[in-house]
Every structure is written in C-alpha cells, then in structure tokens.
Amino acid sequence: MKGHNSLAFRLVASSAIWSLVVLAVAGFLLAQLFRTSVERNFDARLQSLMDALLASVELNAVGKLQNSRPLPDAQFSLPLSGWYWQVSPQRNQKIESLASESLLEQRLPVGQSLNSGRTSSGVARYYLDGPYGKKLRVVDRLIQLSDRGGVFTILVAGDEKVVADDLASFNRTLITALGILAAGLAVAAFVQVRYGLGPLRSLKEGLIAVRAGKEKRLQGAYPDEIQPVADELNLLLENNDEIVERARTQVGNLAHALKTPLSVISNEANLAEGELADHVQAQSQNMRDQINMYLDRARRAARARTLASVTTVEPVLDSLARTLQRINLDKNISVDVQCTENARFRGEKQDLEEMIGNLLENAFKFAESRIDLHAVWRPSEMDEGRVWIDIFVADDGPGLTPQQRREAVKRGHRIDESKPGSGLGLNIVSETAAMYGGKIKLGPSYLGGLEVKLKLPAVVD
C-alpha cells in the first residue's frame, strides 16, 4: 500500500473501519449486558439480606422499632463500612428510624425514591450517595409492620465498589479480547487484500516488463475478472505493432514510388542545358532532400512508438566521442565522458546515436579545447510516472545569447554562417526527443560556452 489513493489501502481501511465500528458496538452491548447481570446478582444478594431483615424487624409494645435478630453479615456492624440497612417511617410519624450499627448516628435519605421506579411488589433499586460521598447500591421496599404502625421503608445498601470492580475487571478483559480480535481482523483483511490483488500486481509487473522492453506481450494466466483486460491489452499491443509496420511499409512504398520519377526528371535535366534545366535540377534535389527528411522522420516516429526498444547508453557515448575525436583530430579537443552505470534509454540505438551525434558535432564546431559529455540517471526521481535520463553536452566555445538559444532549435536556422552545416541538427534532436516524450534545453555552460541538456525516457530495472 503505497498511498491513500491505492485500491489496497481503500479496501483494508474500509474493512478496518467497519470492523472497529462493529467491535465497538458489540463491546458496548456486552459491557451493558454484563453490567445488568452484575447489578441483578448484587440486587439478589441485597434482596436476600432484606428478607432476613424483614423477619427480624417489628414494632414493640410501646410502638418502637426493634431488630430481634441481627443480620449474619459482620460488615453491617463495622462503622461506615459501606454496608447498611435502615427502617424508616414513610411519612412524618413519631416513630424513630432503626438502622444498622455501621451507620452510627447517620441516616440515609429515602424520600426521593419512595414512589418512583418501583415494581408491583413495592421494591425499588437505585444508586445513592452515602456517608462521605461513598456511592451505594440500594434495594428498598415499602412494608406495613402492623395496623397501627403505618407504612415503613426498609432499605438495604451495599458498597457500589463491588459492582464497579467486577465491571472494571470485565471491561479490561473485554477490551483486551476485542483488541486482539481487531488486530486479527486487520491482519486477515490485509492478507486477504494482498492475496486478492495479487493478479493486479502481476498485471502491473507484466506491463512494466513490456514497457522496459523485456517482453513483447503480457505473459501468464489471470483470474476470470482480469483475463479479459490482459487479453485486450495484448490485442492493443499487437494492433500497435501492426499500425507501425503498416505505416513503415506505406511510407517506404511512397518514397520508392517518388524516387523513380525524380531520378528520371533529374537525369533529363542533366542532359538539357539552360536556366530551366538548372532550375529543374535544383528543385528535384530539393524534393529528394524533403523525401529523405520526411522518411527519416517517419522512421524515427515509428521506432519511438515501439515499446520493446532498449539501448544501453554508455557504449553509444564512448563510441561517438572516439569517432568525432578522430574526425576532428586537428582541433585537439578533449572529451570527458561520464555515464551512470547501467543507464538505459527506452528507445532505438540508431535514434540515440543520431541525437548525441548531432549535439557532439555542434560542440566540436565551436569548442576551443574541451567538451563534457555526461549522462545522469536517477531511478529514485520520478517525473510524470516515468524515469528519465539526462544527457548533458557542454563546451568551452563562445556560447549563445538567450535570443540565439531560442532561435537555434528552429529548422534550418544557422547561428554562425561561417561554420559548415544545414542548420537542421538541433531541430532533428528536438523532434526525435519529442517523439519519445523527451525534450532539449539550451543554456550557458559552466565551461564558458553552450550546454545542451537532453532529457530522454529511461528503463527501470
């Protein structure tokens, strides 16, 4: 998963988010169910203590509450233990409340829950703040001890910490279990997505191999959902090759068809004399040059569209530098060739030789004593989803002004008429580079003359 916009990231993220939501809801429901269960069990304990209390509390002969048999739980005797019982008259009666020894002289408030939330048997269950702010779980009930005593509230309270401790222990276990389950689901989702998207990665690697020139077609079998895509891509590649080959054939046929009549016209003009013959001869040669130029352009364009062409750069640079040094031996110009190891151009060797050859020829025309020919390939630097190689040709000649640099790439434009040439070299380099998606850029050289930067597509290993 390389980014937030990847399909794998979307699938894993959506699965993880959905799993977290489901687990969070399930955890909340389980926690609530457990709380209800713990409170019910605690209330049952308090209820049993209340039943024992009911059997022992009564009004004596003088109308005073008394407990004939203390509860067996020793916590009701410990001062402020958090475990209390209390019997109180419901309304303003002249009967004093009776309470456990643990309450000392204090009494629990009961008025706010006398008639709310009670069952049909008159039992209420709720939480209450006891002495010193300690929270209590309370079960109380309305009873009538005798005909003359009126209605009383009998109340048994236990320390809420018992409930809270059970809940905290369960919640810790629940969170740990759900965390492990969430991690397991995330790993399962990642493995599932990784396995499920494996054919797409294979398809991508196959396309990279085709683009790098290692394969001409997509190889291997794909799942039913992806196989039609692979088949269509192979058909597209085949169709592209057919179109290129057809264009080459048609251009070649056209050139052959035109060259023969031109040869006839040129021969006839050579046999004739006069201004018209000379004019026909000149125009015939011009037409022949134009045909050759457009044939060459069509050839370069066809090769540039061929995906499988790959050329190692360093041997081409070394060969051209040695050749042009021999041709210009009298100028005594040194050429420094440097190239990133294993740099490869995604294109035809002949086109690379033509582009570098034109740039070196121009450099030898104007250089005084030194030319630098450097090729730099940085596979870690991506531009527009592709990898590029930069080839620099720098000389120590007079250089060009900014205006001259803008004019230099125009077809047939010559900056220095004293130097031999047609003025097509830089334009041919520019057109050929553009056919591969590259470009050239002219600027001042660190050697004092002109520097030409040629940007071409490279091959990723």
XYZ file of C-alpha atoms in Angstrom:
461
model
C 0.000 0.000 0.000
C 1.877 2.996 -1.265
C -0.666 5.691 -0.716
C -4.064 6.757 0.457
C -5.344 6.559 -3.111
C -4.330 2.927 -3.643
C -7.000 0.271 -4.024
C -5.354 -1.909 -1.365
C -5.381 0.945 1.157
C -9.054 1.649 0.465
C -10.050 -1.990 0.920
C -8.008 -2.501 4.099
C -9.063 0.867 5.560
C -12.764 0.317 4.854
C -12.598 -3.214 6.278
C -10.718 -1.997 9.368
C -13.126 0.888 9.966
C -16.176 -1.354 9.592
C -14.624 -3.976 11.902
C -13.833 -1.318 14.521
C -17.385 0.020 14.388
C -18.883 -3.463 14.742
C -16.481 -4.410 17.539
C -17.124 -1.128 19.364
C -20.896 -1.646 19.209
C -20.521 -5.293 20.242
C -18.213 -4.301 23.105
C -20.654 -1.660 24.310
C -23.569 -4.106 24.226
C -21.560 -6.813 26.012
C -20.472 -4.321 28.678
C -24.078 -3.240 29.222
C -25.284 -6.829 29.405
C -22.592 -7.673 31.926
C -23.418 -4.572 33.993
C -27.069 -5.620 34.053
C -26.084 -9.143 35.086
C -23.739 -7.936 37.872
C -26.332 -5.496 39.192
C -29.009 -8.192 39.133
C -26.798 -10.585 41.099
C -25.864 -7.838 43.567
C -29.513 -6.866 43.950
C -30.389 -10.507 44.594
C -27.838 -10.539 47.413
C -29.271 -7.357 48.883
C -32.787 -8.767 48.478
C -31.886 -11.879 50.459
C -30.484 -9.682 53.241
C -33.681 -7.616 53.147
C -35.813 -10.782 53.513
C -33.771 -11.757 56.574
C -34.232 -8.248 57.963
C -37.985 -8.338 57.379
C -38.222 -11.449 59.502
C -36.495 -9.789 62.459
C -37.808 -6.161 62.489
C -41.002 -5.375 64.376
C -42.825 -2.749 66.468
C -42.683 -3.480 70.181
C -45.470 -2.823 72.687
C -44.600 0.862 73.039
C -44.535 1.444 69.258
C -40.790 1.484 68.835
C -38.888 -0.302 66.038
C -36.598 -3.094 67.114
C -34.475 -5.786 65.468
C -34.798 -9.037 67.326
C -32.113 -10.904 65.339
C -29.042 -9.128 63.842
C -28.020 -9.913 60.247
C -25.273 -12.524 59.975
C -23.008 -10.327 57.783
C -20.369 -8.677 60.022
C -19.977 -5.716 57.637
C -23.257 -4.277 58.949
C -21.551 -3.896 62.316
C -18.378 -2.171 61.056
C -18.634 1.653 61.220
C -19.117 3.265 57.809
C -18.233 0.027 56.010
C -20.447 0.821 53.031
C -22.932 -1.877 54.002
C -26.040 -0.548 55.730
C -29.636 -1.295 56.486
C -32.311 1.089 57.648
C -36.032 1.020 58.512
C -37.792 4.398 58.371
C -41.406 5.531 58.542
C -42.677 6.660 55.159
C -44.360 9.840 56.421
C -43.908 12.152 59.366
C -44.618 9.721 62.113
C -43.412 9.883 65.678
C -41.509 6.635 65.293
C -37.733 6.839 65.116
C -35.826 5.141 62.310
C -33.902 1.972 63.026
C -30.517 1.457 61.324
C -27.505 -0.862 61.281
C -24.572 -0.205 63.616
C -22.410 0.608 60.573
C -24.369 3.844 60.026
C -23.566 5.128 63.524
C -25.780 8.168 64.100
C -26.206 8.947 60.390
C -29.248 8.094 58.281
C -29.690 7.503 54.583
C -32.085 9.758 52.618
C -35.012 7.771 51.258
C -37.623 10.370 50.395
C -36.622 10.882 46.730
C -37.361 7.276 45.731
C -40.478 6.478 47.683
C -42.885 6.244 44.773
C -40.751 6.217 41.585
C -39.490 3.189 39.682
C -40.999 0.608 41.984
C -42.122 -2.839 40.994
C -45.655 -4.122 41.649
C -44.403 -5.554 44.960
C -43.163 -2.119 46.058
C -39.414 -2.797 45.530
C -37.082 -0.091 44.162
C -33.434 -0.432 43.088
C -31.135 2.549 42.594
C -27.789 4.164 43.403
C -27.412 6.561 46.305
C -24.650 8.753 47.727
C -23.941 7.510 51.245
C -21.799 8.879 54.084
C -18.664 10.716 52.967
C -19.811 10.595 49.349
C -19.397 6.828 49.009
C -21.709 5.552 46.310
C -24.130 2.798 47.355
C -26.321 0.293 45.546
C -29.699 0.273 47.281
C -32.719 -2.035 47.375
C -35.692 -0.758 49.359
C -39.271 -1.821 49.860
C -42.433 -0.378 51.309
C -43.912 -2.516 54.078
C -46.559 -2.280 56.759
C -45.343 -3.752 60.031
C -48.703 -3.550 61.800
C -52.100 -1.988 61.551
C -51.158 0.770 63.948
C -47.607 1.372 62.692
C -48.337 2.649 59.203
C -46.083 2.199 56.146
C -42.304 1.895 56.522
C -39.401 1.902 54.070
C -36.977 -0.932 54.687
C -33.674 -0.397 52.938
C -30.514 -2.454 52.446
C -27.458 -0.855 50.817
C -24.138 -2.305 49.665
C -20.882 -0.700 48.522
C -21.083 0.130 44.810
C -17.314 -0.528 44.547
C -18.052 -4.251 44.484
C -20.081 -3.749 41.304
C -17.545 -1.290 39.862
C -14.621 -3.663 40.474
C -16.389 -6.525 38.722
C -17.267 -4.251 35.800
C -13.719 -2.860 35.550
C -12.223 -6.344 35.533
C -14.649 -7.497 32.868
C -14.132 -4.367 30.752
C -10.342 -4.800 30.852
C -10.682 -8.386 29.709
C -13.251 -7.385 27.081
C -11.086 -4.568 25.694
C -8.055 -6.863 25.530
C -10.041 -9.582 23.764
C -11.644 -7.154 21.317
C -8.261 -5.509 20.680
C -6.721 -8.873 19.824
C -9.739 -9.671 17.644
C -9.484 -6.282 15.884
C -5.764 -6.822 15.221
C -6.521 -10.309 13.918
C -9.242 -8.973 11.628
C -6.938 -6.217 10.348
C -4.203 -8.751 9.583
C -6.764 -11.042 7.943
C -8.072 -8.148 5.838
C -4.529 -7.186 4.812
C -3.675 -10.778 3.863
C -6.970 -11.143 2.009
C -6.474 -7.899 0.072
C -2.844 -8.743 -0.593
C -3.805 -12.140 -1.944
C -6.862 -10.838 -3.793
C -4.953 -8.040 -5.535
C -2.009 -10.274 -6.412
C -3.158 -10.689 -10.052
C -3.303 -6.895 -10.452
C 0.297 -6.652 -9.261
C 1.233 -9.351 -11.756
C -0.536 -7.382 -14.469
C 1.354 -4.240 -13.469
C 4.695 -6.073 -13.473
C 3.872 -7.502 -16.888
C 3.159 -4.041 -18.286
C 6.402 -2.722 -16.778
C 8.273 -5.589 -18.445
C 6.634 -4.726 -21.795
C 7.434 -1.044 -21.387
C 11.027 -1.843 -20.401
C 11.449 -3.999 -23.487
C 11.865 -7.275 -21.590
C 8.650 -8.736 -23.002
C 6.544 -8.061 -26.059
C 3.275 -9.328 -24.614
C 1.656 -9.949 -21.229
C 2.508 -13.458 -20.090
C 0.743 -15.887 -17.766
C -2.832 -16.674 -16.793
C -5.044 -14.317 -14.776
C -8.340 -14.749 -12.874
C -11.578 -14.625 -14.847
C -12.213 -10.988 -13.871
C -8.784 -9.784 -15.080
C -8.063 -12.105 -18.016
C -10.266 -10.075 -20.424
C -8.280 -6.938 -19.541
C -4.978 -8.740 -20.186
C -6.305 -10.089 -23.498
C -7.423 -6.617 -24.599
C -4.036 -5.140 -23.690
C -2.271 -7.824 -25.731
C -4.575 -7.091 -28.660
C -3.791 -3.401 -28.277
C -0.052 -4.116 -28.343
C -0.456 -6.283 -31.434
C -2.572 -3.644 -33.119
C 0.043 -1.005 -32.293
C 2.767 -3.110 -33.920
C 0.606 -3.654 -36.978
C -0.085 0.076 -37.333
C 3.610 0.914 -37.021
C 4.594 -1.730 -39.524
C 1.856 -0.638 -41.921
C 2.983 2.982 -41.665
C 6.582 1.991 -42.363
C 5.538 -0.021 -45.370
C 3.326 2.729 -46.805
C 5.945 5.422 -46.299
C 8.573 3.205 -47.887
C 6.316 2.473 -50.871
C 5.581 6.182 -51.310
C 9.266 7.046 -51.182
C 10.101 4.347 -53.723
C 7.274 5.499 -55.995
C 8.504 9.123 -55.906
C 12.225 8.458 -56.206
C 11.969 6.827 -59.617
C 10.147 9.771 -61.322
C 12.514 12.184 -59.591
C 15.507 10.289 -60.914
C 14.073 10.465 -64.398
C 13.429 14.208 -64.100
C 16.914 14.790 -62.696
C 18.570 12.779 -65.455
C 16.618 14.625 -68.125
C 17.587 17.950 -66.549
C 21.250 16.889 -66.562
C 21.042 16.194 -70.317
C 19.450 19.550 -71.044
C 21.065 22.945 -70.902
C 19.855 26.324 -69.869
C 18.322 28.084 -66.940
C 15.194 25.896 -66.878
C 17.257 22.717 -66.652
C 19.279 24.111 -63.791
C 16.108 25.171 -62.032
C 14.516 21.724 -62.522
C 17.714 20.046 -61.281
C 17.768 22.216 -58.141
C 14.117 21.605 -57.374
C 14.494 17.864 -57.969
C 17.329 17.756 -55.480
C 15.239 19.780 -53.053
C 12.347 17.330 -53.440
C 14.736 14.398 -52.903
C 16.028 16.009 -49.728
C 12.492 16.604 -48.493
C 11.530 12.984 -49.173
C 14.601 11.744 -47.303
C 13.880 14.099 -44.415
C 10.256 13.004 -44.021
C 11.187 9.357 -44.485
C 13.712 9.758 -41.718
C 11.126 11.488 -39.519
C 8.580 8.722 -40.139
C 11.216 6.112 -39.330
C 12.078 7.841 -36.061
C 8.406 8.262 -35.146
C 7.692 4.593 -35.805
C 10.649 3.477 -33.712
C 9.720 5.865 -30.899
C 6.319 4.180 -30.590
C 7.872 0.737 -30.265
C 7.696 -0.251 -26.603
C 10.280 -3.021 -26.670
C 13.328 -0.981 -27.754
C 16.058 -0.583 -25.111
C 19.568 0.862 -25.588
C 22.487 0.918 -23.157
C 23.739 4.494 -23.089
C 27.423 4.351 -22.121
C 28.738 2.375 -25.164
C 26.964 4.811 -27.514
C 28.535 7.845 -25.800
C 32.030 6.314 -25.792
C 31.810 5.263 -29.445
C 30.579 8.645 -30.698
C 33.142 10.558 -28.631
C 36.043 8.465 -30.007
C 34.771 8.724 -33.589
C 34.347 12.510 -33.562
C 37.711 12.987 -31.833
C 39.361 11.104 -34.699
C 37.486 13.172 -37.292
C 38.465 16.417 -35.531
C 41.968 15.304 -34.574
C 43.495 18.566 -35.783
C 41.467 20.583 -33.237
C 43.000 18.700 -30.282
C 39.747 18.765 -28.270
C 39.462 16.575 -25.173
C 36.132 14.886 -24.435
C 35.209 13.855 -20.879
C 32.585 11.086 -20.969
C 30.766 10.151 -17.777
C 27.685 7.970 -17.501
C 25.683 6.470 -14.651
C 26.296 2.731 -14.524
C 23.677 0.576 -16.277
C 21.810 3.618 -17.638
C 19.498 2.513 -20.438
C 17.487 4.551 -22.923
C 13.958 3.371 -23.727
C 14.298 3.669 -27.481
C 16.249 2.719 -30.593
C 20.044 2.784 -30.589
C 20.070 4.496 -34.011
C 17.958 7.378 -32.705
C 20.179 7.841 -29.654
C 23.257 7.842 -31.883
C 21.653 10.409 -34.177
C 20.699 12.766 -31.323
C 24.039 12.551 -29.466
C 25.942 12.662 -32.764
C 24.263 15.920 -33.789
C 24.919 17.500 -30.392
C 28.586 16.420 -30.400
C 29.090 17.644 -33.972
C 27.823 21.087 -32.973
C 30.024 21.049 -29.877
C 33.138 20.154 -31.943
C 32.379 23.003 -34.373
C 32.527 25.648 -31.651
C 34.605 24.184 -28.791
C 38.081 25.556 -28.130
C 39.684 22.682 -26.242
C 37.161 20.784 -24.101
C 33.773 19.041 -24.304
C 31.976 17.339 -21.426
C 29.518 14.549 -22.264
C 27.705 13.404 -19.128
C 24.667 11.123 -18.716
C 22.895 11.043 -15.363
C 20.194 8.530 -14.459
C 18.380 8.830 -11.145
C 15.957 5.896 -10.751
C 14.638 7.292 -7.461
C 13.413 10.515 -9.094
C 10.090 10.043 -10.845
C 8.532 12.579 -13.194
C 5.031 12.102 -14.601
C 5.136 8.462 -13.531
C 8.282 7.740 -15.593
C 12.040 7.572 -15.088
C 14.275 9.827 -17.177
C 17.918 10.074 -18.151
C 19.557 13.494 -18.574
C 22.399 13.795 -21.085
C 24.497 16.976 -20.934
C 26.765 18.204 -23.740
C 28.841 21.227 -22.644
C 31.675 23.009 -24.468
C 34.068 25.892 -23.836
C 33.231 27.721 -27.059
C 31.789 31.232 -27.471
C 28.293 30.127 -26.423
C 24.958 31.672 -27.449
C 22.900 34.589 -26.229
C 19.413 33.882 -24.843
C 17.883 35.067 -28.137
C 20.223 32.849 -30.151
C 19.399 29.863 -27.954
C 15.693 30.359 -28.695
C 16.369 30.529 -32.441
C 18.865 27.661 -32.555
C 16.269 24.846 -32.459
C 14.278 26.210 -35.401
C 14.550 24.189 -38.606
C 17.225 25.455 -40.993
C 18.313 28.292 -38.707
C 22.104 28.700 -38.527
C 23.652 30.910 -35.860
C 27.099 31.045 -37.480
C 27.066 31.008 -41.273
C 30.859 30.610 -41.317
C 30.562 27.072 -39.951
C 29.527 24.216 -42.242
C 26.107 22.622 -41.782
C 22.443 22.758 -42.733
C 21.023 24.176 -39.521
C 18.894 21.055 -39.025
C 20.908 19.301 -36.302
C 19.310 20.775 -33.174
C 15.875 20.676 -34.762
C 16.271 16.966 -35.572
C 17.398 16.319 -31.992
C 14.403 18.269 -30.656
C 11.911 16.420 -32.893
C 13.371 12.997 -32.153
C 13.392 13.646 -28.391
C 9.783 14.885 -28.550
C 8.742 11.661 -30.302
C 9.928 9.795 -27.197
C 8.283 12.280 -24.857
C 11.597 13.991 -24.084
C 12.969 17.444 -24.781
C 16.155 19.514 -25.110
C 17.103 22.648 -23.251
C 19.881 25.086 -24.170
C 21.713 27.145 -21.562
C 25.061 28.638 -20.611
C 27.801 26.113 -19.862
C 29.952 26.022 -16.744
C 32.855 25.694 -19.211
C 32.020 29.089 -20.681
C 30.245 28.010 -23.870
C 26.930 26.284 -24.583
C 25.327 23.455 -22.606
C 22.585 21.313 -24.113
C 20.512 19.158 -21.775
C 18.784 16.237 -23.490
C 16.009 14.590 -21.433
C 15.016 11.076 -22.582
C 12.933 8.235 -21.100
C 14.927 5.592 -19.252
C 14.279 1.963 -18.347
C 13.656 0.813 -14.782
C 15.324 -2.480 -13.859
